[in-house]
Amino acid sequence: MVDRGIRLNLKWLLLVTVLALGAVLLAACGGDDDDEAPTDVARTAPASESPTDTGGASPERPDVDAVDCGPLFTLEEVDDALGWSVGDERPGPILTARGEVCLHSLLADSEVFVQIQPGGPGDFEPGATVIGVSGEPVAAVGDEARWFGGEDSEAGGDVGALSVRQNTSIGAIYFRIFVGRPDLDSGAQLEIAKTLALAALPRFPGDAGYVNNILLKEEAGEWTRGEGLVATLGLFAGEVEATEVLLNPELVDFDGTGVILMAREYLEDGPDDEAKTEIERLLERLILSRERLEAMAGIGPPTTARGLQPIFLGKALGAGDCEDNHGAPAPCVLEVTIGELDEMFGEGKYSIWVEEGQSQFGWTDNHLLWAKEAMTESAIAYEAEGDMLNVDMWFSAFKGPHTTASPLFEGGDCFITLHGPMQNEEESVFKQNIAAAMAHCALPVLAPPGEEEGDDCEIDICLSSEFFWPVLF
């Protein structure tokens, strides 16, 4: 039998995403960190030089959170792979080391188990060993895989380890899967590990976003910075298909704030005048100020926004008027105020803007009710930390394929667009999306120590809104 201490106290290489653009992305945030430091885009732990003994995190890199291993396997997948009916008796997964290691076992002292934990490039170097044995190449698992097992291992054949490397558009993922089945030979243990590795690979998060996509395609020579900004803003506006713009259409980070900030910087010093003209047009279409919304609703001067004036004409139209005058549903805007927030924080500080006849675009009264409740609870929570920006929330008529709630900044206001995909969300998720967007609007009061209020930074790097909204919903 293998000593349980070998299983639980094996030293491992920490998961690392290798980002060539790390320094560029930090610069976009305005950070002064060392070029070697992985950014929040990686959300990984630092790498060690040794394939078998890290002795803890490398002192040369900051310690940041690794991928949560909990969702990588289902209980049924582990049971099926082990060929062992664990059922309700299993106490796992047991999470250790900030969630970097997940142990699935029959009982606390069982020799039948599966454990997934971070790996590293050292596992693939010549002469690398894990549990005291050299690895053998394994085909058809990730981009590269090695199996460490057999009777010559420190575990005496009771335990084997599969180390996997998978390339992605933003770097490489490394992880190990340990399998404990003392009654099976090394080949059978390997088959269990392969099955679970193939199940886990597509479930790793890849925190690539729109900014990453622009920079990566620019580095590859597929477009210039100006062309990338025009294409990405065109995607936001529904003028360009995602497949024409994105290296990886399954983006995880859908926040467009970084692209907007990058576009504004490009307008100041970008070299391509033609691209700057297109950027101005697209920003004007995408970002609606309070003044323009009021004009659309007929409570302000007529709008002069290019492309919008023929639709809105500076007056509020009924849903039928929209259809009669334009031959198709068009956004006709009404302001919905929230009395509780008006009383607490000032009239009009928080507003929701809807289109008359919004049911034409898939929105329902429930969506409006949920939005009001989420905005109210979020505002009360964040205002307790300090004075928030003015917030305007808009129900969009566009059925954007990749976005839910996206916050943008215009002057001293924060503007949140609720996109079509949110119509398919259940109430709790719908409200979570709004609360996360509201946390971005709270940047001036929730910014980390040392950040200047209103800093132009990549907001997902300088502020993790995900820290705040679970408290609310």
Short mmCIF file of C-alpha atoms in Angstrom, two decimals:
data_model
loop_
_atom_site.label_atom_id
_atom_site.label_comp_id
_atom_site.label_asym_id
_atom_site.label_seq_id
_atom_site.Cartn_x
_atom_site.Cartn_y
_atom_site.Cartn_z
CA MET A 1 0.00 0.00 0.00
CA VAL A 2 1.15 3.51 -0.74
CA ASP A 3 1.67 5.81 2.21
CA ARG A 4 -1.13 8.38 2.20
CA GLY A 5 1.50 10.99 2.97
CA ILE A 6 2.98 10.38 -0.47
CA ARG A 7 -0.39 11.17 -2.06
CA LEU A 8 -1.27 14.26 -0.14
CA ASN A 9 2.18 15.74 0.43
CA LEU A 10 3.69 15.24 -3.03
CA LYS A 11 5.26 18.50 -4.11
CA TRP A 12 4.07 19.77 -7.43
CA LEU A 13 4.80 22.34 -10.06
CA LEU A 14 2.17 25.00 -10.03
CA LEU A 15 -0.05 25.63 -13.02
CA VAL A 16 1.30 28.43 -15.23
CA THR A 17 -0.05 30.15 -18.29
CA VAL A 18 2.87 31.41 -20.35
CA LEU A 19 1.98 34.83 -21.72
CA ALA A 20 4.31 36.58 -24.12
CA LEU A 21 2.10 39.64 -23.92
CA GLY A 22 2.09 39.91 -20.13
CA ALA A 23 4.16 43.11 -20.08
CA VAL A 24 2.00 44.71 -22.77
CA LEU A 25 -1.21 43.93 -20.90
CA LEU A 26 0.18 45.33 -17.66
CA ALA A 27 1.23 48.46 -19.47
CA ALA A 28 -2.32 48.87 -20.72
CA CYS A 29 -3.44 48.88 -17.09
CA GLY A 30 -0.86 51.46 -16.14
CA GLY A 31 0.92 49.05 -13.77
CA ASP A 32 4.64 49.22 -13.00
CA ASP A 33 5.07 45.53 -12.16
CA ASP A 34 8.04 43.49 -13.33
CA ASP A 35 7.73 42.15 -16.88
CA GLU A 36 7.90 38.59 -15.53
CA ALA A 37 4.80 38.96 -13.39
CA PRO A 38 1.76 37.12 -14.79
CA THR A 39 -1.26 39.39 -15.15
CA ASP A 40 -4.81 38.78 -14.06
CA VAL A 41 -5.48 37.63 -17.59
CA ALA A 42 -3.63 34.43 -16.72
CA ARG A 43 -5.23 33.84 -13.29
CA THR A 44 -2.52 31.30 -12.63
CA ALA A 45 0.03 30.46 -10.00
CA PRO A 46 3.75 31.07 -10.55
CA ALA A 47 6.01 28.42 -12.04
CA SER A 48 8.94 26.70 -10.38
CA GLU A 49 12.18 25.55 -12.01
CA SER A 50 12.20 22.05 -10.49
CA PRO A 51 10.08 19.21 -11.92
CA THR A 52 9.66 17.52 -8.53
CA ASP A 53 10.12 20.02 -5.70
CA THR A 54 8.94 23.60 -5.73
CA GLY A 55 9.32 24.33 -2.04
CA GLY A 56 6.49 26.83 -2.43
CA ALA A 57 5.88 29.69 -4.85
CA SER A 58 8.78 31.24 -6.69
CA PRO A 59 9.93 34.40 -4.87
CA GLU A 60 10.40 36.16 -8.21
CA ARG A 61 6.71 36.19 -9.08
CA PRO A 62 3.65 37.36 -7.15
CA ASP A 63 1.40 34.60 -5.86
CA VAL A 64 -1.96 34.78 -7.64
CA ASP A 65 -4.92 32.44 -7.69
CA ALA A 66 -4.79 29.30 -9.82
CA VAL A 67 -7.70 27.70 -11.62
CA ASP A 68 -10.38 26.27 -9.33
CA CYS A 69 -10.22 22.52 -9.93
CA GLY A 70 -13.66 21.82 -8.48
CA PRO A 71 -15.68 22.03 -11.74
CA LEU A 72 -13.21 20.00 -13.85
CA PHE A 73 -14.80 16.61 -13.00
CA THR A 74 -18.31 15.59 -12.09
CA LEU A 75 -18.85 13.02 -9.35
CA GLU A 76 -20.31 10.60 -11.89
CA GLU A 77 -17.29 10.94 -14.20
CA VAL A 78 -14.89 10.08 -11.39
CA ASP A 79 -16.98 7.10 -10.30
CA ASP A 80 -17.29 5.79 -13.85
CA ALA A 81 -13.58 6.21 -14.59
CA LEU A 82 -12.54 4.44 -11.39
CA GLY A 83 -15.04 1.66 -11.96
CA TRP A 84 -15.95 2.07 -8.33
CA SER A 85 -19.37 3.00 -7.01
CA VAL A 86 -18.38 5.75 -4.63
CA GLY A 87 -21.83 7.25 -4.34
CA ASP A 88 -22.73 9.36 -1.33
CA GLU A 89 -19.94 7.96 0.84
CA ARG A 90 -17.28 10.11 -0.78
CA PRO A 91 -16.48 13.26 1.23
CA GLY A 92 -14.79 15.00 -1.73
CA PRO A 93 -13.77 16.84 -3.60
CA ILE A 94 -11.36 17.92 -0.88
CA LEU A 95 -9.95 21.32 -1.77
CA THR A 96 -6.52 22.30 -0.50
CA ALA A 97 -3.97 25.00 -1.29
CA ARG A 98 -6.55 27.66 -2.22
CA GLY A 99 -8.49 25.22 -4.39
CA GLU A 100 -5.52 24.19 -6.54
CA VAL A 101 -5.79 20.50 -5.60
CA CYS A 102 -8.94 18.36 -5.70
CA LEU A 103 -8.92 14.89 -4.16
CA HIS A 104 -11.77 12.49 -4.93
CA SER A 105 -11.68 9.38 -2.74
CA LEU A 106 -13.97 6.71 -1.34
CA LEU A 107 -13.18 7.52 2.28
CA ALA A 108 -10.68 9.77 4.02
CA ASP A 109 -8.12 6.94 4.25
CA SER A 110 -8.99 5.13 1.02
CA GLU A 111 -6.34 3.91 -1.43
CA VAL A 112 -8.84 4.35 -4.28
CA PHE A 113 -8.74 7.96 -5.37
CA VAL A 114 -8.33 10.51 -8.13
CA GLN A 115 -6.47 13.76 -7.58
CA ILE A 116 -6.01 16.65 -9.99
CA GLN A 117 -3.44 19.36 -9.30
CA PRO A 118 -1.26 21.87 -11.15
CA GLY A 119 1.61 20.61 -13.29
CA GLY A 120 4.32 22.49 -15.12
CA PRO A 121 6.77 22.53 -18.05
CA GLY A 122 9.40 20.75 -15.95
CA ASP A 123 7.43 17.51 -16.29
CA PHE A 124 8.31 17.48 -20.00
CA GLU A 125 12.03 18.14 -19.67
CA PRO A 126 14.55 15.33 -20.30
CA GLY A 127 15.06 13.27 -17.16
CA ALA A 128 12.02 14.68 -15.35
CA THR A 129 10.57 12.43 -12.66
CA VAL A 130 7.33 12.35 -10.70
CA ILE A 131 6.88 10.04 -7.70
CA GLY A 132 10.42 8.85 -8.39
CA VAL A 133 9.87 7.49 -11.90
CA SER A 134 10.56 8.86 -15.40
CA GLY A 135 7.67 9.58 -17.72
CA GLU A 136 6.58 7.89 -20.94
CA PRO A 137 4.94 9.83 -23.82
CA VAL A 138 1.17 9.45 -24.14
CA ALA A 139 -0.59 10.15 -27.43
CA ALA A 140 -3.94 11.87 -28.08
CA VAL A 141 -4.18 13.74 -24.77
CA GLY A 142 -3.69 17.50 -25.01
CA ASP A 143 -0.72 18.74 -27.03
CA GLU A 144 1.69 16.66 -24.97
CA ALA A 145 1.27 14.18 -22.13
CA ARG A 146 3.48 11.87 -20.07
CA TRP A 147 2.63 8.97 -17.79
CA PHE A 148 4.58 8.43 -14.58
CA GLY A 149 3.75 5.05 -13.07
CA GLY A 150 4.65 1.41 -12.63
CA GLU A 151 6.17 -0.74 -9.92
CA ASP A 152 9.43 1.24 -9.89
CA SER A 153 7.68 4.36 -8.60
CA GLU A 154 7.76 5.51 -4.99
CA ALA A 155 4.16 4.34 -4.78
CA GLY A 156 5.16 0.81 -5.77
CA GLY A 157 2.69 0.73 -8.64
CA ASP A 158 -0.32 1.60 -6.49
CA VAL A 159 -0.45 5.15 -7.87
CA GLY A 160 0.29 6.69 -11.27
CA ALA A 161 0.40 10.29 -12.51
CA LEU A 162 -0.50 11.72 -15.92
CA SER A 163 0.99 15.15 -16.69
CA VAL A 164 -0.68 17.12 -19.49
CA ARG A 165 0.18 20.24 -21.50
CA GLN A 166 -2.46 21.99 -23.60
CA ASN A 167 -1.70 25.04 -25.76
CA THR A 168 -4.31 27.81 -25.96
CA SER A 169 -4.49 31.12 -27.78
CA ILE A 170 -3.08 32.87 -24.70
CA GLY A 171 -0.52 30.35 -23.46
CA ALA A 172 -0.20 26.79 -22.14
CA ILE A 173 -2.17 24.93 -19.47
CA TYR A 174 -0.34 22.33 -17.33
CA PHE A 175 -1.93 19.89 -14.90
CA ARG A 176 -1.45 16.44 -13.36
CA ILE A 177 -3.93 13.68 -12.62
CA PHE A 178 -2.99 11.10 -9.98
CA VAL A 179 -4.89 7.80 -9.98
CA GLY A 180 -4.95 5.37 -7.06
CA ARG A 181 -6.14 1.86 -7.96
CA PRO A 182 -3.75 -0.61 -6.25
CA ASP A 183 -5.59 -3.56 -7.81
CA LEU A 184 -4.84 -2.39 -11.39
CA ASP A 185 -1.63 -2.41 -13.38
CA SER A 186 -0.02 0.76 -14.73
CA GLY A 187 -1.70 0.49 -18.14
CA ALA A 188 -5.18 0.31 -16.65
CA GLN A 189 -4.45 3.24 -14.33
CA LEU A 190 -3.29 5.24 -17.36
CA GLU A 191 -6.60 4.64 -19.14
CA ILE A 192 -8.47 6.07 -16.14
CA ALA A 193 -6.23 9.14 -16.10
CA LYS A 194 -6.63 9.66 -19.87
CA THR A 195 -10.42 9.49 -19.62
CA LEU A 196 -10.51 12.14 -16.90
CA ALA A 197 -7.93 14.37 -18.60
CA LEU A 198 -10.00 14.44 -21.80
CA ALA A 199 -13.06 15.36 -19.72
CA ALA A 200 -11.22 18.15 -17.88
CA LEU A 201 -9.42 19.83 -20.79
CA PRO A 202 -12.40 21.68 -22.34
CA ARG A 203 -13.50 22.90 -18.89
CA PHE A 204 -10.42 24.94 -18.07
CA PRO A 205 -11.28 28.65 -18.11
CA GLY A 206 -9.39 30.75 -20.60
CA ASP A 207 -9.57 34.37 -19.54
CA ALA A 208 -8.94 35.72 -23.00
CA GLY A 209 -10.89 38.86 -23.79
CA TYR A 210 -11.36 41.40 -26.53
CA VAL A 211 -8.18 43.31 -25.64
CA ASN A 212 -6.16 40.08 -25.72
CA ASN A 213 -7.64 39.26 -29.11
CA ILE A 214 -6.65 42.64 -30.55
CA LEU A 215 -3.09 42.40 -29.26
CA LEU A 216 -2.55 38.78 -30.30
CA LYS A 217 -3.76 39.33 -33.87
CA GLU A 218 -1.73 42.53 -34.07
CA GLU A 219 1.40 40.65 -33.00
CA ALA A 220 0.65 37.94 -35.59
CA GLY A 221 0.45 40.61 -38.32
CA GLU A 222 -3.21 39.92 -39.08
CA TRP A 223 -4.19 43.56 -38.57
CA THR A 224 -2.92 46.88 -37.29
CA ARG A 225 -4.02 48.33 -33.95
CA GLY A 226 -6.46 50.64 -35.73
CA GLU A 227 -7.92 47.86 -37.85
CA GLY A 228 -8.33 45.66 -34.79
CA LEU A 229 -10.17 48.37 -32.90
CA VAL A 230 -12.49 49.06 -35.84
CA ALA A 231 -13.27 45.36 -36.25
CA THR A 232 -13.92 44.82 -32.52
CA LEU A 233 -16.11 47.89 -32.15
CA GLY A 234 -17.95 46.76 -35.27
CA LEU A 235 -18.58 43.44 -33.54
CA PHE A 236 -20.01 45.29 -30.53
CA ALA A 237 -22.29 47.25 -32.86
CA GLY A 238 -23.51 44.15 -34.66
CA GLU A 239 -21.92 45.15 -37.96
CA VAL A 240 -19.33 42.34 -38.07
CA GLU A 241 -19.61 38.61 -37.36
CA ALA A 242 -17.67 37.21 -34.39
CA THR A 243 -15.96 34.63 -36.60
CA GLU A 244 -14.39 37.46 -38.62
CA VAL A 245 -12.90 39.10 -35.52
CA LEU A 246 -12.10 36.57 -32.81
CA LEU A 247 -9.30 34.02 -32.70
CA ASN A 248 -11.35 32.13 -30.15
CA PRO A 249 -15.12 32.79 -30.41
CA GLU A 250 -15.64 31.14 -26.99
CA LEU A 251 -14.29 34.13 -25.08
CA VAL A 252 -14.76 33.98 -21.33
CA ASP A 253 -14.24 37.67 -20.55
CA PHE A 254 -16.88 39.65 -22.42
CA ASP A 255 -16.10 43.04 -20.88
CA GLY A 256 -15.62 45.67 -23.57
CA THR A 257 -14.36 48.45 -21.30
CA GLY A 258 -10.71 47.86 -22.18
CA VAL A 259 -11.46 48.13 -25.89
CA ILE A 260 -13.31 51.42 -25.38
CA LEU A 261 -10.39 52.86 -23.40
CA MET A 262 -7.91 51.64 -26.01
CA ALA A 263 -10.02 53.19 -28.77
CA ARG A 264 -10.10 56.56 -27.02
CA GLU A 265 -6.32 56.46 -26.62
CA TYR A 266 -5.99 55.65 -30.31
CA LEU A 267 -8.07 58.71 -31.21
CA GLU A 268 -5.47 60.83 -29.43
CA ASP A 269 -2.29 59.48 -31.00
CA GLY A 270 -3.14 56.70 -33.48
CA PRO A 271 -1.45 56.92 -36.91
CA ASP A 272 -4.33 55.71 -39.13
CA ASP A 273 -6.72 58.59 -39.89
CA GLU A 274 -9.18 56.34 -41.71
CA ALA A 275 -9.36 54.01 -38.72
CA LYS A 276 -9.83 56.98 -36.37
CA THR A 277 -12.81 58.16 -38.41
CA GLU A 278 -14.43 54.73 -38.13
CA ILE A 279 -13.64 54.53 -34.42
CA GLU A 280 -15.34 57.89 -33.83
CA ARG A 281 -18.42 56.70 -35.72
CA LEU A 282 -18.64 53.42 -33.81
CA LEU A 283 -18.06 54.98 -30.39
CA GLU A 284 -20.80 57.50 -31.13
CA ARG A 285 -23.15 54.66 -31.92
CA LEU A 286 -22.20 52.47 -28.96
CA ILE A 287 -21.95 54.99 -26.11
CA LEU A 288 -25.08 56.98 -25.36
CA SER A 289 -24.72 59.83 -22.90
CA ARG A 290 -27.50 60.89 -20.55
CA GLU A 291 -28.08 63.96 -22.72
CA ARG A 292 -28.60 61.85 -25.82
CA LEU A 293 -30.94 59.48 -23.99
CA GLU A 294 -33.00 62.41 -22.73
CA ALA A 295 -33.17 63.79 -26.25
CA MET A 296 -34.38 60.44 -27.55
CA ALA A 297 -37.08 60.38 -24.87
CA GLY A 298 -38.28 63.85 -25.81
CA ILE A 299 -37.18 65.53 -22.58
CA GLY A 300 -34.17 67.32 -24.00
CA PRO A 301 -32.97 69.01 -27.19
CA PRO A 302 -33.17 66.96 -30.41
CA THR A 303 -30.28 64.58 -30.86
CA THR A 304 -27.71 65.34 -33.52
CA ALA A 305 -25.94 61.99 -33.29
CA ARG A 306 -24.95 60.75 -36.75
CA GLY A 307 -27.08 57.77 -37.76
CA LEU A 308 -29.57 58.21 -34.92
CA GLN A 309 -31.36 61.44 -35.79
CA PRO A 310 -33.50 59.93 -38.59
CA ILE A 311 -34.76 57.31 -36.13
CA PHE A 312 -35.44 59.33 -33.01
CA LEU A 313 -36.16 62.84 -34.29
CA GLY A 314 -35.81 64.14 -30.73
CA LYS A 315 -39.23 62.94 -29.61
CA ALA A 316 -40.66 59.87 -27.95
CA LEU A 317 -42.67 57.69 -30.32
CA GLY A 318 -45.07 54.90 -29.52
CA ALA A 319 -44.27 51.34 -30.55
CA GLY A 320 -46.78 51.57 -33.37
CA ASP A 321 -45.27 54.85 -34.58
CA CYS A 322 -41.86 53.22 -34.70
CA GLU A 323 -43.14 50.45 -36.92
CA ASP A 324 -45.16 52.77 -39.15
CA ASN A 325 -42.39 55.33 -39.63
CA HIS A 326 -39.44 53.00 -40.03
CA GLY A 327 -40.84 49.75 -41.38
CA ALA A 328 -39.27 47.78 -38.52
CA PRO A 329 -39.05 47.94 -34.75
CA ALA A 330 -36.84 50.84 -33.71
CA PRO A 331 -35.68 51.88 -30.24
CA CYS A 332 -38.06 54.45 -28.79
CA VAL A 333 -36.74 55.34 -25.38
CA LEU A 334 -38.52 55.90 -22.06
CA GLU A 335 -36.87 56.55 -18.71
CA VAL A 336 -37.79 54.34 -15.74
CA THR A 337 -36.80 55.83 -12.40
CA ILE A 338 -36.54 54.02 -9.07
CA GLY A 339 -38.21 55.99 -6.30
CA GLU A 340 -36.24 54.38 -3.47
CA LEU A 341 -32.92 55.28 -5.09
CA ASP A 342 -34.10 58.78 -6.03
CA GLU A 343 -34.98 59.40 -2.40
CA MET A 344 -31.72 57.99 -1.04
CA PHE A 345 -29.16 59.28 -3.54
CA GLY A 346 -30.76 62.05 -5.57
CA GLU A 347 -33.28 62.20 -8.37
CA GLY A 348 -32.11 60.66 -11.63
CA LYS A 349 -28.80 59.31 -10.33
CA TYR A 350 -29.93 55.79 -11.21
CA SER A 351 -32.12 55.29 -14.27
CA ILE A 352 -33.21 52.46 -16.54
CA TRP A 353 -34.00 53.18 -20.17
CA VAL A 354 -36.36 50.94 -22.12
CA GLU A 355 -37.86 50.96 -25.58
CA GLU A 356 -41.59 51.42 -25.86
CA GLY A 357 -42.98 48.11 -26.94
CA GLN A 358 -39.85 46.42 -25.65
CA SER A 359 -41.54 43.03 -25.93
CA GLN A 360 -40.82 43.33 -29.67
CA PHE A 361 -37.18 42.75 -28.79
CA GLY A 362 -37.70 39.87 -26.39
CA TRP A 363 -37.68 41.82 -23.11
CA THR A 364 -40.50 41.27 -20.61
CA ASP A 365 -41.92 42.98 -17.54
CA ASN A 366 -40.05 40.42 -15.43
CA HIS A 367 -36.74 41.53 -16.95
CA LEU A 368 -37.51 45.13 -16.03
CA LEU A 369 -38.53 44.12 -12.49
CA TRP A 370 -35.34 42.09 -12.00
CA ALA A 371 -33.22 44.92 -13.35
CA LYS A 372 -34.80 47.40 -10.93
CA GLU A 373 -34.28 45.05 -7.98
CA ALA A 374 -30.67 44.27 -8.92
CA MET A 375 -29.84 47.94 -9.50
CA THR A 376 -31.42 48.89 -6.16
CA GLU A 377 -29.61 46.27 -4.07
CA SER A 378 -26.30 46.88 -5.84
CA ALA A 379 -26.51 50.66 -5.52
CA ILE A 380 -27.28 50.49 -1.79
CA ALA A 381 -24.37 48.09 -1.21
CA TYR A 382 -21.81 50.05 -3.24
CA GLU A 383 -22.93 53.51 -2.10
CA ALA A 384 -22.08 52.38 1.43
CA GLU A 385 -18.44 52.48 0.30
CA GLY A 386 -18.63 55.98 -1.16
CA ASP A 387 -20.31 58.19 -3.76
CA MET A 388 -21.01 56.20 -6.95
CA LEU A 389 -20.99 57.50 -10.50
CA ASN A 390 -24.36 58.22 -12.09
CA VAL A 391 -25.63 54.98 -13.64
CA ASP A 392 -27.87 54.62 -16.70
CA MET A 393 -28.97 51.12 -17.70
CA TRP A 394 -30.22 50.38 -21.20
CA PHE A 395 -32.18 47.41 -22.56
CA SER A 396 -30.62 46.87 -25.97
CA ALA A 397 -32.51 45.86 -29.10
CA PHE A 398 -29.38 44.17 -30.44
CA LYS A 399 -29.08 40.40 -30.09
CA GLY A 400 -25.32 40.37 -29.58
CA PRO A 401 -24.11 36.75 -29.53
CA HIS A 402 -21.37 37.09 -26.92
CA THR A 403 -22.41 39.71 -24.39
CA THR A 404 -24.67 40.02 -21.36
CA ALA A 405 -24.25 43.20 -19.29
CA SER A 406 -21.46 45.53 -20.42
CA PRO A 407 -20.49 48.74 -18.56
CA LEU A 408 -18.99 51.75 -20.36
CA PHE A 409 -17.92 55.17 -19.11
CA GLU A 410 -18.93 58.49 -20.63
CA GLY A 411 -17.78 61.62 -18.84
CA GLY A 412 -18.87 61.32 -15.22
CA ASP A 413 -21.51 58.69 -15.90
CA CYS A 414 -21.47 54.91 -16.14
CA PHE A 415 -23.62 53.34 -18.83
CA ILE A 416 -24.67 49.66 -18.64
CA THR A 417 -26.09 47.88 -21.68
CA LEU A 418 -28.17 44.74 -21.15
CA HIS A 419 -27.80 42.59 -24.26
CA GLY A 420 -30.14 40.02 -25.78
CA PRO A 421 -28.49 36.87 -24.33
CA MET A 422 -29.59 37.96 -20.86
CA GLN A 423 -33.17 37.19 -21.86
CA ASN A 424 -32.34 33.50 -21.52
CA GLU A 425 -30.92 33.79 -17.99
CA GLU A 426 -32.78 32.76 -14.86
CA GLU A 427 -33.49 35.45 -12.29
CA SER A 428 -30.43 34.89 -10.07
CA VAL A 429 -27.96 34.90 -12.97
CA PHE A 430 -29.69 37.89 -14.56
CA LYS A 431 -29.24 39.86 -11.34
CA GLN A 432 -25.66 38.66 -10.89
CA ASN A 433 -24.74 40.05 -14.31
CA ILE A 434 -26.19 43.44 -13.39
CA ALA A 435 -24.50 43.47 -9.97
CA ALA A 436 -21.15 42.66 -11.60
CA ALA A 437 -21.60 45.50 -14.09
CA MET A 438 -22.61 47.85 -11.27
CA ALA A 439 -19.38 46.95 -9.46
CA HIS A 440 -17.47 48.24 -12.48
CA CYS A 441 -19.40 51.50 -12.19
CA ALA A 442 -18.25 51.62 -8.56
CA LEU A 443 -14.60 51.78 -9.63
CA PRO A 444 -13.92 55.19 -8.04
CA VAL A 445 -15.09 53.99 -4.62
CA LEU A 446 -14.02 50.34 -4.78
CA ALA A 447 -10.63 50.80 -6.48
CA PRO A 448 -7.72 49.09 -4.72
CA PRO A 449 -5.48 51.21 -2.47
CA GLY A 450 -3.10 53.29 -4.54
CA GLU A 451 -5.38 53.56 -7.57
CA GLU A 452 -6.31 57.10 -8.46
CA GLU A 453 -10.00 57.74 -8.84
CA GLY A 454 -11.02 57.48 -12.46
CA ASP A 455 -7.77 55.87 -13.62
CA ASP A 456 -7.93 54.70 -17.22
CA CYS A 457 -7.06 51.05 -16.71
CA GLU A 458 -8.11 47.65 -17.91
CA ILE A 459 -10.94 47.37 -15.45
CA ASP A 460 -10.85 43.58 -15.05
CA ILE A 461 -7.17 43.86 -14.03
CA CYS A 462 -7.49 46.88 -11.74
CA LEU A 463 -10.77 45.78 -10.11
CA SER A 464 -12.28 42.33 -9.72
CA SER A 465 -16.00 42.99 -9.70
CA GLU A 466 -16.61 39.28 -9.18
CA PHE A 467 -15.51 39.80 -5.57
CA PHE A 468 -18.52 41.96 -4.84
CA TRP A 469 -21.64 40.64 -6.51
CA PRO A 470 -21.80 37.20 -4.78
CA VAL A 471 -22.43 39.10 -1.56
CA LEU A 472 -25.64 40.45 -3.07
CA PHE A 473 -27.00 37.46 -4.98
#
